[in-house]
Amino acid sequence: MPDSQPQPPPPSSSPGPADPSSLLLSGARLTDGRTVDVRLGGGRIEAVGTAGSLAAGGTRACGTRVDLGGYLLLPAPADPHAHADTALSADAEGPVPYEPRDVQRRATEASLLQLGHGATAVRAHVRVGDVQGLGALEAVLQARRALRGLAELTTVAMPRVLTGVAGADGLAVLRDAVKMGASVVGGRPDLDPDPTGYVEAVLEVASEHGCPVDLHTDAGDPARLARLAAMAGGLRPGVTLSPCGDLGRLPNEVASRTADQLAAAGVAVVCLPQGGCGGVDRRGAAPVRLLRAAGVRVAAGSGALRDVSNPVGRGDPLEAAFLLASRYGLAPEEAYDTVSGSARAVLGLPEVRVEAGFPAELLAVRGDRLAGALSLAYSRVVVHRGRVVARTSAVREYCDSAASVELGLPRQGRGEVS
C-alpha cells in the first residue's frame, strides 16, 4: 500500500566498525520533535543522543547502522487479543480445520503478519476441550517456540463450559492446559449455564497457578459485571475483560457506575475497534473514553484475523489506534498508548520508552508526526530485543505532470528506488 506522498528510499543497513551485537538507529525523529541517534545493545537501549552524536568518536562503536531519516521512532506495539488457532481460516470450507500442523502453520503465519505491522508481543486466545482437546494449544505452543527471537507469543486457554457435570471435564482440561504451557486462563463465561460459577472456577485455577485471567464478554449485564469485579478485586497478576462492546449500549449512568467498579477492582479492558471475534458482537468497541475517565486501563487488540468472524481482519495495531482516534475521539497519543504502553501493561511486560535503559522494543514508521503515522504508516521497521526483525517498504510513484513541475512538488522516479 503506498505512502501519501513521495518519500526517501527505505532505510538501509551498512556495516559499522566494531561490536556486531550493537545496533545504531540514526536520524530517527521522536514524538517530541527531536531528531536523534539511538544505540541498542544487549536487548536494551544503551544511549539516545542528538543526530550524529553516536555515529563516531564515542566510547563504543556500533556493529550495524540503520538510517531512519524520515522515520518516526516509537515504542513497539503489542497485541493483547488475537486468535491464533482460527486465524487465516476464512477461506476454509466447513468448520475451522483443527489438525495440529494446520493450526501451527496458520498461527505462525498470523504472528509474522502481526510482527510485520509492528507487534513484537501477542496474546493468543486458544480454545481447549471439546473436539479439539489440547491439540490446538499444543500447535500454538509449537508456533511460539518457532518464533522465539522474532516475537513473543503467549497463550490463553479458553474452555467452553466449566460448571455442572459437563464442566468437570472442562476444568480438568483447563488445569492440564496450564501445565502444558498456557500462561493465562480465560474463556467465555457468557456461554456457560452458570456464568458466575464459570468465573469462580477460572479465578480458582488462576490462583492455584499464579496466572493472569483474560475473559471474553460482551459486558451487557451490569449486575454480572459487578459480581465479576467483586470477585476479581485484588487478584494478582490481574484480570482482563474484552471486548465489552455492549457496555457502550447501556444507559450512561449505568455504564459509568460499572466502569467505576472495574477501575476499583483493577480490571483492565481490551477493546476490539477492528471488529469482534468468534461469537462476540462486532457492532462497536467498548466506550473507551468513559472507561479511561473512570481510571480503567484500556488497551486495544486485533480480534479476528481473517477468520469467519472477520474475513478481512488485518491484525494491525496501528489500524486499531487509527480507529480509536478517528471514530472514538481519542487523541493520537492516547490512541497509540492503547496498543503500546497500555497493551504491554495488560500483558505484564515492562514499559518501553525511547530512553536509555529501556527494552529495545521499537517501531519506526515513515512520517514526522504521530497523527500522520496513524493514518499512513505503510513503511515500517520493527525492532525486537535490539535487532531488526521485520521491514515493510512502500513507495508511491506518479507519472510526470505539469502540476508537479510548476509547484515544485517532490517526486520519486523509478531510477531512485532501490
Short mmCIF file of C-alpha atoms in Angstrom, two decimals:
data_model
loop_
_atom_site.label_atom_id
_atom_site.label_comp_id
_atom_site.label_asym_id
_atom_site.label_seq_id
_atom_site.Cartn_x
_atom_site.Cartn_y
_atom_site.Cartn_z
CA MET A 1 0.00 0.00 0.00
CA PRO A 2 1.57 3.37 -0.99
CA ASP A 3 2.51 6.41 1.09
CA SER A 4 0.54 9.60 0.66
CA GLN A 5 3.48 11.45 -0.90
CA PRO A 6 6.92 10.69 -2.28
CA GLN A 7 9.47 9.87 0.39
CA PRO A 8 13.13 8.93 0.63
CA PRO A 9 14.12 5.33 -0.06
CA PRO A 10 13.63 2.81 2.75
CA PRO A 11 16.31 2.70 5.44
CA SER A 12 19.36 0.67 4.59
CA SER A 13 21.86 -1.00 6.85
CA SER A 14 25.59 -0.51 6.43
CA PRO A 15 28.31 -2.24 8.39
CA GLY A 16 29.88 -0.32 11.26
CA PRO A 17 33.32 -0.67 12.70
CA ALA A 18 33.17 -2.98 15.69
CA ASP A 19 30.68 -4.58 18.03
CA PRO A 20 28.35 -6.87 15.99
CA SER A 21 25.93 -7.18 18.91
CA SER A 22 25.09 -3.47 18.93
CA LEU A 23 22.86 -1.51 16.59
CA LEU A 24 22.72 2.20 15.80
CA LEU A 25 19.41 3.73 14.69
CA SER A 26 20.46 7.04 13.17
CA GLY A 27 18.49 10.16 12.36
CA ALA A 28 15.17 8.99 13.81
CA ARG A 29 12.51 11.50 14.80
CA LEU A 30 10.81 11.27 18.20
CA THR A 31 7.26 12.35 19.03
CA ASP A 32 8.63 15.41 20.86
CA GLY A 33 10.17 16.63 17.60
CA ARG A 34 13.82 15.79 18.32
CA THR A 35 15.96 14.02 15.72
CA VAL A 36 18.23 11.53 17.45
CA ASP A 37 20.58 8.60 17.21
CA VAL A 38 19.67 5.57 19.33
CA ARG A 39 22.23 2.90 20.23
CA LEU A 40 20.99 -0.58 21.17
CA GLY A 41 22.86 -3.41 22.81
CA GLY A 42 22.05 -6.48 24.86
CA GLY A 43 18.36 -6.15 24.02
CA ARG A 44 18.11 -2.71 25.59
CA ILE A 45 18.50 0.95 24.64
CA GLU A 46 22.04 1.93 25.61
CA ALA A 47 22.06 5.60 24.64
CA VAL A 48 20.00 8.31 22.97
CA GLY A 49 21.80 11.36 21.62
CA THR A 50 21.39 14.16 19.13
CA ALA A 51 21.63 13.15 15.50
CA GLY A 52 25.22 12.30 14.58
CA SER A 53 26.50 12.25 18.16
CA LEU A 54 26.63 8.45 18.47
CA ALA A 55 27.81 7.60 14.95
CA ALA A 56 31.50 8.11 15.53
CA GLY A 57 34.03 9.04 18.17
CA GLY A 58 32.07 7.55 21.05
CA THR A 59 33.46 5.16 23.61
CA ARG A 60 31.75 2.26 21.90
CA ALA A 61 31.41 1.74 18.17
CA CYS A 62 28.30 0.25 16.63
CA GLY A 63 28.20 -3.04 14.79
CA THR A 64 25.34 -2.14 12.45
CA ARG A 65 23.83 1.17 11.40
CA VAL A 66 20.24 1.65 10.23
CA ASP A 67 19.40 5.00 8.66
CA LEU A 68 15.98 6.10 9.95
CA GLY A 69 15.97 9.53 8.35
CA GLY A 70 12.33 10.40 7.59
CA TYR A 71 11.02 7.90 10.15
CA LEU A 72 9.23 8.37 13.46
CA LEU A 73 10.55 6.10 16.23
CA LEU A 74 8.03 4.71 18.73
CA PRO A 75 7.76 2.06 21.43
CA ALA A 76 6.69 -1.12 19.63
CA PRO A 77 3.01 -2.10 19.77
CA ALA A 78 1.73 -5.28 21.39
CA ASP A 79 -1.49 -7.18 20.67
CA PRO A 80 -3.33 -8.31 23.82
CA HIS A 81 -6.17 -10.07 21.99
CA ALA A 82 -5.63 -12.32 18.98
CA HIS A 83 -6.95 -15.74 17.92
CA ALA A 84 -4.06 -17.76 16.57
CA ASP A 85 -5.95 -21.06 16.33
CA THR A 86 -8.61 -19.70 13.96
CA ALA A 87 -6.51 -17.08 12.13
CA LEU A 88 -6.37 -17.19 8.32
CA SER A 89 -9.17 -19.75 8.11
CA ALA A 90 -11.83 -17.61 6.41
CA ASP A 91 -11.50 -19.47 3.11
CA ALA A 92 -11.76 -22.93 4.63
CA GLU A 93 -14.83 -24.90 3.60
CA GLY A 94 -16.87 -26.04 6.57
CA PRO A 95 -15.66 -25.84 10.19
CA VAL A 96 -12.28 -24.36 11.06
CA PRO A 97 -9.61 -27.04 10.46
CA TYR A 98 -8.00 -28.01 13.77
CA GLU A 99 -5.42 -30.50 12.52
CA PRO A 100 -2.34 -29.58 14.60
CA ARG A 101 0.04 -28.95 11.71
CA ASP A 102 -2.52 -26.69 10.03
CA VAL A 103 -3.07 -24.75 13.26
CA GLN A 104 0.67 -24.37 13.77
CA ARG A 105 1.18 -23.12 10.22
CA ARG A 106 -1.65 -20.58 10.45
CA ALA A 107 -0.63 -19.42 13.95
CA THR A 108 2.95 -18.88 12.78
CA GLU A 109 1.91 -17.01 9.64
CA ALA A 110 -0.55 -14.85 11.59
CA SER A 111 2.09 -13.94 14.17
CA LEU A 112 4.53 -12.98 11.43
CA LEU A 113 1.88 -10.80 9.78
CA GLN A 114 1.32 -9.04 13.08
CA LEU A 115 5.06 -8.71 13.60
CA GLY A 116 5.34 -7.05 10.21
CA HIS A 117 2.80 -4.49 11.41
CA GLY A 118 4.95 -3.87 14.49
CA ALA A 119 3.51 -6.11 17.23
CA THR A 120 6.51 -7.71 18.93
CA ALA A 121 4.29 -9.36 21.57
CA VAL A 122 0.94 -11.11 21.02
CA ARG A 123 -1.50 -12.79 23.41
CA ALA A 124 -3.33 -15.57 21.56
CA HIS A 125 -6.65 -16.95 22.83
CA VAL A 126 -6.90 -20.69 22.10
CA ARG A 127 -9.90 -22.98 22.57
CA VAL A 128 -9.32 -26.08 24.66
CA GLY A 129 -11.54 -29.06 25.38
CA ASP A 130 -14.48 -30.26 23.26
CA VAL A 131 -13.44 -31.84 19.95
CA GLN A 132 -10.03 -30.17 19.69
CA GLY A 133 -8.91 -31.19 23.18
CA LEU A 134 -5.44 -29.77 23.76
CA GLY A 135 -4.25 -30.25 20.17
CA ALA A 136 -4.75 -26.65 19.10
CA LEU A 137 -2.97 -25.37 22.20
CA GLU A 138 0.00 -27.66 21.59
CA ALA A 139 0.16 -26.44 17.98
CA VAL A 140 0.18 -22.77 19.04
CA LEU A 141 2.84 -23.52 21.65
CA GLN A 142 4.92 -25.09 18.88
CA ALA A 143 4.48 -21.88 16.87
CA ARG A 144 5.57 -19.92 19.92
CA ARG A 145 8.79 -21.91 20.15
CA ALA A 146 9.47 -21.48 16.43
CA LEU A 147 9.02 -17.70 16.74
CA ARG A 148 11.40 -17.28 19.67
CA GLY A 149 13.75 -14.40 18.95
CA LEU A 150 11.34 -12.85 16.45
CA ALA A 151 8.27 -12.19 18.59
CA GLU A 152 6.76 -13.09 21.97
CA LEU A 153 3.63 -15.24 21.64
CA THR A 154 1.72 -16.13 24.82
CA THR A 155 -1.44 -18.22 25.07
CA VAL A 156 -4.77 -18.03 26.87
CA ALA A 157 -6.53 -21.37 27.47
CA MET A 158 -10.26 -20.99 26.75
CA PRO A 159 -12.57 -23.86 27.80
CA ARG A 160 -16.23 -23.71 26.79
CA VAL A 161 -18.04 -24.99 29.93
CA LEU A 162 -16.72 -25.17 33.49
CA THR A 163 -19.80 -25.78 35.66
CA GLY A 164 -22.15 -28.71 36.24
CA VAL A 165 -21.49 -32.28 35.11
CA ALA A 166 -20.21 -31.18 31.69
CA GLY A 167 -17.91 -28.64 33.33
CA ALA A 168 -15.87 -31.20 35.22
CA ASP A 169 -14.08 -32.25 32.05
CA GLY A 170 -13.53 -28.63 31.05
CA LEU A 171 -11.98 -27.83 34.42
CA ALA A 172 -9.61 -30.79 34.15
CA VAL A 173 -8.61 -29.73 30.63
CA LEU A 174 -8.02 -26.16 31.82
CA ARG A 175 -5.63 -27.35 34.52
CA ASP A 176 -3.86 -29.59 32.00
CA ALA A 177 -3.56 -26.63 29.63
CA VAL A 178 -1.74 -24.58 32.25
CA LYS A 179 0.61 -27.48 32.95
CA MET A 180 1.25 -27.80 29.22
CA GLY A 181 2.34 -24.16 28.93
CA ALA A 182 -0.68 -21.85 28.67
CA SER A 183 0.34 -18.78 30.64
CA VAL A 184 -3.13 -17.22 31.01
CA VAL A 185 -6.53 -18.74 31.90
CA GLY A 186 -9.74 -17.41 30.41
CA GLY A 187 -12.82 -18.22 28.38
CA ARG A 188 -16.37 -17.08 27.66
CA PRO A 189 -18.43 -17.12 30.90
CA ASP A 190 -21.47 -15.85 28.96
CA LEU A 191 -21.69 -19.23 27.19
CA ASP A 192 -21.78 -21.27 30.42
CA PRO A 193 -25.17 -22.08 32.01
CA ASP A 194 -23.74 -20.56 35.22
CA PRO A 195 -21.58 -17.53 34.25
CA THR A 196 -20.76 -16.66 37.86
CA GLY A 197 -19.71 -20.24 38.57
CA TYR A 198 -17.54 -20.17 35.44
CA VAL A 199 -15.72 -17.06 36.64
CA GLU A 200 -15.23 -18.59 40.09
CA ALA A 201 -13.68 -21.70 38.51
CA VAL A 202 -11.33 -19.65 36.33
CA LEU A 203 -10.24 -17.49 39.26
CA GLU A 204 -9.61 -20.60 41.33
CA VAL A 205 -7.32 -22.12 38.70
CA ALA A 206 -5.58 -18.77 38.23
CA SER A 207 -4.93 -18.51 41.96
CA GLU A 208 -3.57 -22.06 42.08
CA HIS A 209 -1.02 -21.36 39.35
CA GLY A 210 -0.40 -17.62 39.75
CA CYS A 211 -1.75 -16.92 36.25
CA PRO A 212 -3.42 -13.81 34.85
CA VAL A 213 -7.08 -14.08 33.81
CA ASP A 214 -8.48 -12.95 30.44
CA LEU A 215 -12.23 -13.32 29.87
CA HIS A 216 -14.39 -12.71 26.80
CA THR A 217 -17.65 -10.91 27.50
CA ASP A 218 -19.98 -8.54 25.70
CA ALA A 219 -20.46 -6.84 29.11
CA GLY A 220 -24.15 -6.25 28.56
CA ASP A 221 -25.22 -7.32 32.08
CA PRO A 222 -24.11 -4.72 34.67
CA ALA A 223 -25.09 -6.93 37.64
CA ARG A 224 -22.92 -9.75 36.31
CA LEU A 225 -20.02 -7.35 35.76
CA ALA A 226 -20.39 -6.03 39.31
CA ARG A 227 -20.13 -9.59 40.67
CA LEU A 228 -17.12 -10.26 38.49
CA ALA A 229 -15.41 -7.07 39.69
CA ALA A 230 -16.08 -8.03 43.30
CA MET A 231 -14.58 -11.50 42.78
CA ALA A 232 -11.59 -10.22 40.76
CA GLY A 233 -10.60 -7.39 43.08
CA GLY A 234 -7.09 -7.88 44.37
CA LEU A 235 -6.27 -10.90 42.22
CA ARG A 236 -2.70 -10.77 41.02
CA PRO A 237 -1.26 -10.72 38.40
CA GLY A 238 -4.56 -9.32 37.16
CA VAL A 239 -7.84 -9.71 35.29
CA THR A 240 -8.64 -8.51 31.77
CA LEU A 241 -12.04 -8.33 30.06
CA SER A 242 -12.71 -7.99 26.35
CA PRO A 243 -14.24 -6.76 24.13
CA CYS A 244 -17.08 -5.26 26.28
CA GLY A 245 -18.88 -3.80 23.26
CA ASP A 246 -22.32 -3.89 24.90
CA LEU A 247 -21.09 -1.69 27.74
CA GLY A 248 -21.41 1.27 25.41
CA ARG A 249 -25.09 0.49 24.80
CA LEU A 250 -26.04 0.69 28.45
CA PRO A 251 -27.51 3.93 29.87
CA ASN A 252 -24.66 6.33 30.59
CA GLU A 253 -25.28 6.34 34.34
CA VAL A 254 -25.19 2.53 34.48
CA ALA A 255 -22.10 2.31 32.26
CA SER A 256 -20.31 4.91 34.38
CA ARG A 257 -21.09 3.08 37.62
CA THR A 258 -19.87 -0.19 36.09
CA ALA A 259 -16.67 1.49 34.88
CA ASP A 260 -16.04 2.77 38.41
CA GLN A 261 -16.44 -0.77 39.77
CA LEU A 262 -13.99 -2.18 37.21
CA ALA A 263 -11.47 0.56 37.99
CA ALA A 264 -11.74 -0.05 41.74
CA ALA A 265 -11.11 -3.77 41.20
CA GLY A 266 -8.11 -3.13 38.95
CA VAL A 267 -9.76 -4.91 36.00
CA ALA A 268 -8.39 -3.92 32.58
CA VAL A 269 -10.47 -3.78 29.39
CA VAL A 270 -9.25 -4.68 25.90
CA CYS A 271 -11.45 -3.26 23.13
CA LEU A 272 -11.53 -4.52 19.54
CA PRO A 273 -12.08 -1.49 17.26
CA GLN A 274 -11.27 -3.51 14.11
CA GLY A 275 -14.13 -5.97 14.74
CA GLY A 276 -15.01 -8.73 17.18
CA CYS A 277 -14.15 -12.38 17.29
CA GLY A 278 -15.96 -15.72 17.38
CA GLY A 279 -19.47 -15.21 18.68
CA VAL A 280 -18.81 -11.69 20.01
CA ASP A 281 -20.82 -8.75 18.72
CA ARG A 282 -18.95 -6.72 16.10
CA ARG A 283 -21.12 -3.61 16.03
CA GLY A 284 -18.87 -1.37 18.10
CA ALA A 285 -15.99 -1.09 20.52
CA ALA A 286 -16.18 -0.56 24.25
CA PRO A 287 -16.75 3.05 25.43
CA VAL A 288 -13.05 3.80 25.71
CA ARG A 289 -13.36 7.44 26.78
CA LEU A 290 -15.80 6.60 29.56
CA LEU A 291 -13.62 3.76 30.79
CA ARG A 292 -10.44 5.84 30.70
CA ALA A 293 -12.16 8.68 32.54
CA ALA A 294 -13.09 6.22 35.31
CA GLY A 295 -9.47 5.11 35.63
CA VAL A 296 -9.79 1.75 33.86
CA ARG A 297 -6.69 0.68 31.95
CA VAL A 298 -7.86 0.35 28.33
CA ALA A 299 -5.87 -1.44 25.65
CA ALA A 300 -6.79 -2.37 22.08
CA GLY A 301 -6.42 -5.73 20.34
CA SER A 302 -6.96 -7.02 16.83
CA GLY A 303 -9.53 -9.76 17.48
CA ALA A 304 -10.16 -11.95 14.46
CA LEU A 305 -7.53 -12.10 11.74
CA ARG A 306 -9.18 -13.27 8.52
CA ASP A 307 -11.38 -15.95 10.03
CA VAL A 308 -15.14 -16.43 9.73
CA SER A 309 -15.77 -13.74 12.37
CA ASN A 310 -13.93 -11.10 10.35
CA PRO A 311 -12.75 -12.29 6.92
CA VAL A 312 -10.91 -9.00 6.32
CA GLY A 313 -9.26 -8.69 9.74
CA ARG A 314 -5.76 -7.25 9.37
CA GLY A 315 -4.23 -7.68 12.83
CA ASP A 316 -2.66 -4.20 12.58
CA PRO A 317 -2.23 -2.35 15.89
CA LEU A 318 -1.84 0.99 14.13
CA GLU A 319 -5.19 0.48 12.41
CA ALA A 320 -6.75 -0.12 15.84
CA ALA A 321 -5.19 3.12 17.10
CA PHE A 322 -6.33 4.96 13.95
CA LEU A 323 -9.92 3.82 14.51
CA LEU A 324 -9.88 4.86 18.16
CA ALA A 325 -8.67 8.30 17.11
CA SER A 326 -10.94 8.75 14.09
CA ARG A 327 -14.16 7.14 15.39
CA TYR A 328 -13.97 7.26 19.17
CA GLY A 329 -12.41 10.64 19.82
CA LEU A 330 -9.08 9.75 21.38
CA ALA A 331 -6.09 11.97 20.76
CA PRO A 332 -3.42 10.27 18.62
CA GLU A 333 -1.14 9.89 21.65
CA GLU A 334 -3.94 8.31 23.71
CA ALA A 335 -4.91 6.02 20.84
CA TYR A 336 -1.35 4.84 20.33
CA ASP A 337 -0.97 4.18 24.06
CA THR A 338 -3.81 1.63 23.86
CA VAL A 339 -1.72 -0.52 21.50
CA SER A 340 1.67 0.18 23.07
CA GLY A 341 2.10 1.19 26.71
CA SER A 342 -1.30 0.01 27.96
CA ALA A 343 -1.19 -3.14 25.83
CA ARG A 344 2.21 -4.05 27.25
CA ALA A 345 0.98 -3.41 30.79
CA VAL A 346 -2.00 -5.73 30.22
CA LEU A 347 0.44 -8.40 29.04
CA GLY A 348 2.62 -7.91 32.10
CA LEU A 349 5.55 -6.66 30.01
CA PRO A 350 7.98 -3.93 31.10
CA GLU A 351 7.41 -0.37 30.00
CA VAL A 352 9.18 0.87 26.85
CA ARG A 353 10.35 4.41 26.27
CA VAL A 354 12.87 5.69 23.74
CA GLU A 355 15.31 6.35 26.56
CA ALA A 356 18.48 4.69 27.81
CA GLY A 357 17.88 1.61 29.94
CA PHE A 358 14.53 0.60 28.48
CA PRO A 359 13.88 -2.58 26.45
CA ALA A 360 14.76 -2.25 22.76
CA GLU A 361 11.23 -2.99 21.51
CA LEU A 362 10.71 -0.34 18.86
CA LEU A 363 8.76 0.54 15.73
CA ALA A 364 9.90 3.06 13.14
CA VAL A 365 7.20 4.35 10.79
CA ARG A 366 7.67 6.75 7.90
CA GLY A 367 6.50 10.21 8.88
CA ASP A 368 7.31 13.04 11.25
CA ARG A 369 4.20 13.20 13.47
CA LEU A 370 2.13 10.55 15.22
CA ALA A 371 -1.16 11.64 13.64
CA GLY A 372 0.30 11.21 10.16
CA ALA A 373 1.84 7.88 11.09
CA LEU A 374 -1.52 6.52 12.26
CA SER A 375 -3.19 7.47 9.01
CA LEU A 376 -0.49 6.41 6.53
CA ALA A 377 2.04 4.19 8.30
CA TYR A 378 2.79 1.83 5.43
CA SER A 379 6.61 1.75 5.65
CA ARG A 380 7.80 0.23 8.92
CA VAL A 381 10.92 -1.12 10.60
CA VAL A 382 10.40 -3.40 13.61
CA VAL A 383 12.97 -3.95 16.36
CA HIS A 384 12.67 -6.80 18.88
CA ARG A 385 15.27 -7.49 21.56
CA GLY A 386 17.59 -4.98 19.99
CA ARG A 387 17.63 -6.24 16.40
CA VAL A 388 15.65 -5.52 13.26
CA VAL A 389 13.21 -8.41 12.80
CA ALA A 390 10.86 -7.07 10.10
CA ARG A 391 10.73 -4.40 7.40
CA THR A 392 7.93 -3.16 5.18
CA SER A 393 8.70 -0.62 2.46
CA ALA A 394 6.16 1.20 0.31
CA VAL A 395 6.75 3.75 -2.43
CA ARG A 396 4.23 5.82 -4.38
CA GLU A 397 5.16 6.91 -7.88
CA TYR A 398 3.48 9.46 -10.15
CA CYS A 399 3.93 9.98 -13.84
CA ASP A 400 5.33 13.32 -15.00
CA SER A 401 2.85 16.19 -14.74
CA ALA A 402 2.95 19.92 -15.34
CA ALA A 403 1.45 20.49 -11.91
CA SER A 404 4.29 18.77 -10.06
CA VAL A 405 6.89 20.75 -12.01
CA GLU A 406 5.07 24.06 -11.61
CA LEU A 407 4.55 23.64 -7.86
CA GLY A 408 7.96 22.12 -7.22
CA LEU A 409 6.50 19.04 -5.60
CA PRO A 410 8.92 16.25 -4.63
CA ARG A 411 8.87 13.28 -6.97
CA GLN A 412 10.35 9.82 -6.69
CA GLY A 413 11.10 8.20 -10.01
CA ARG A 414 11.85 4.57 -10.72
CA GLY A 415 15.51 5.31 -11.03
CA GLU A 416 15.59 6.42 -7.38
CA VAL A 417 14.00 3.32 -5.92
CA SER A 418 16.39 0.66 -4.68
#
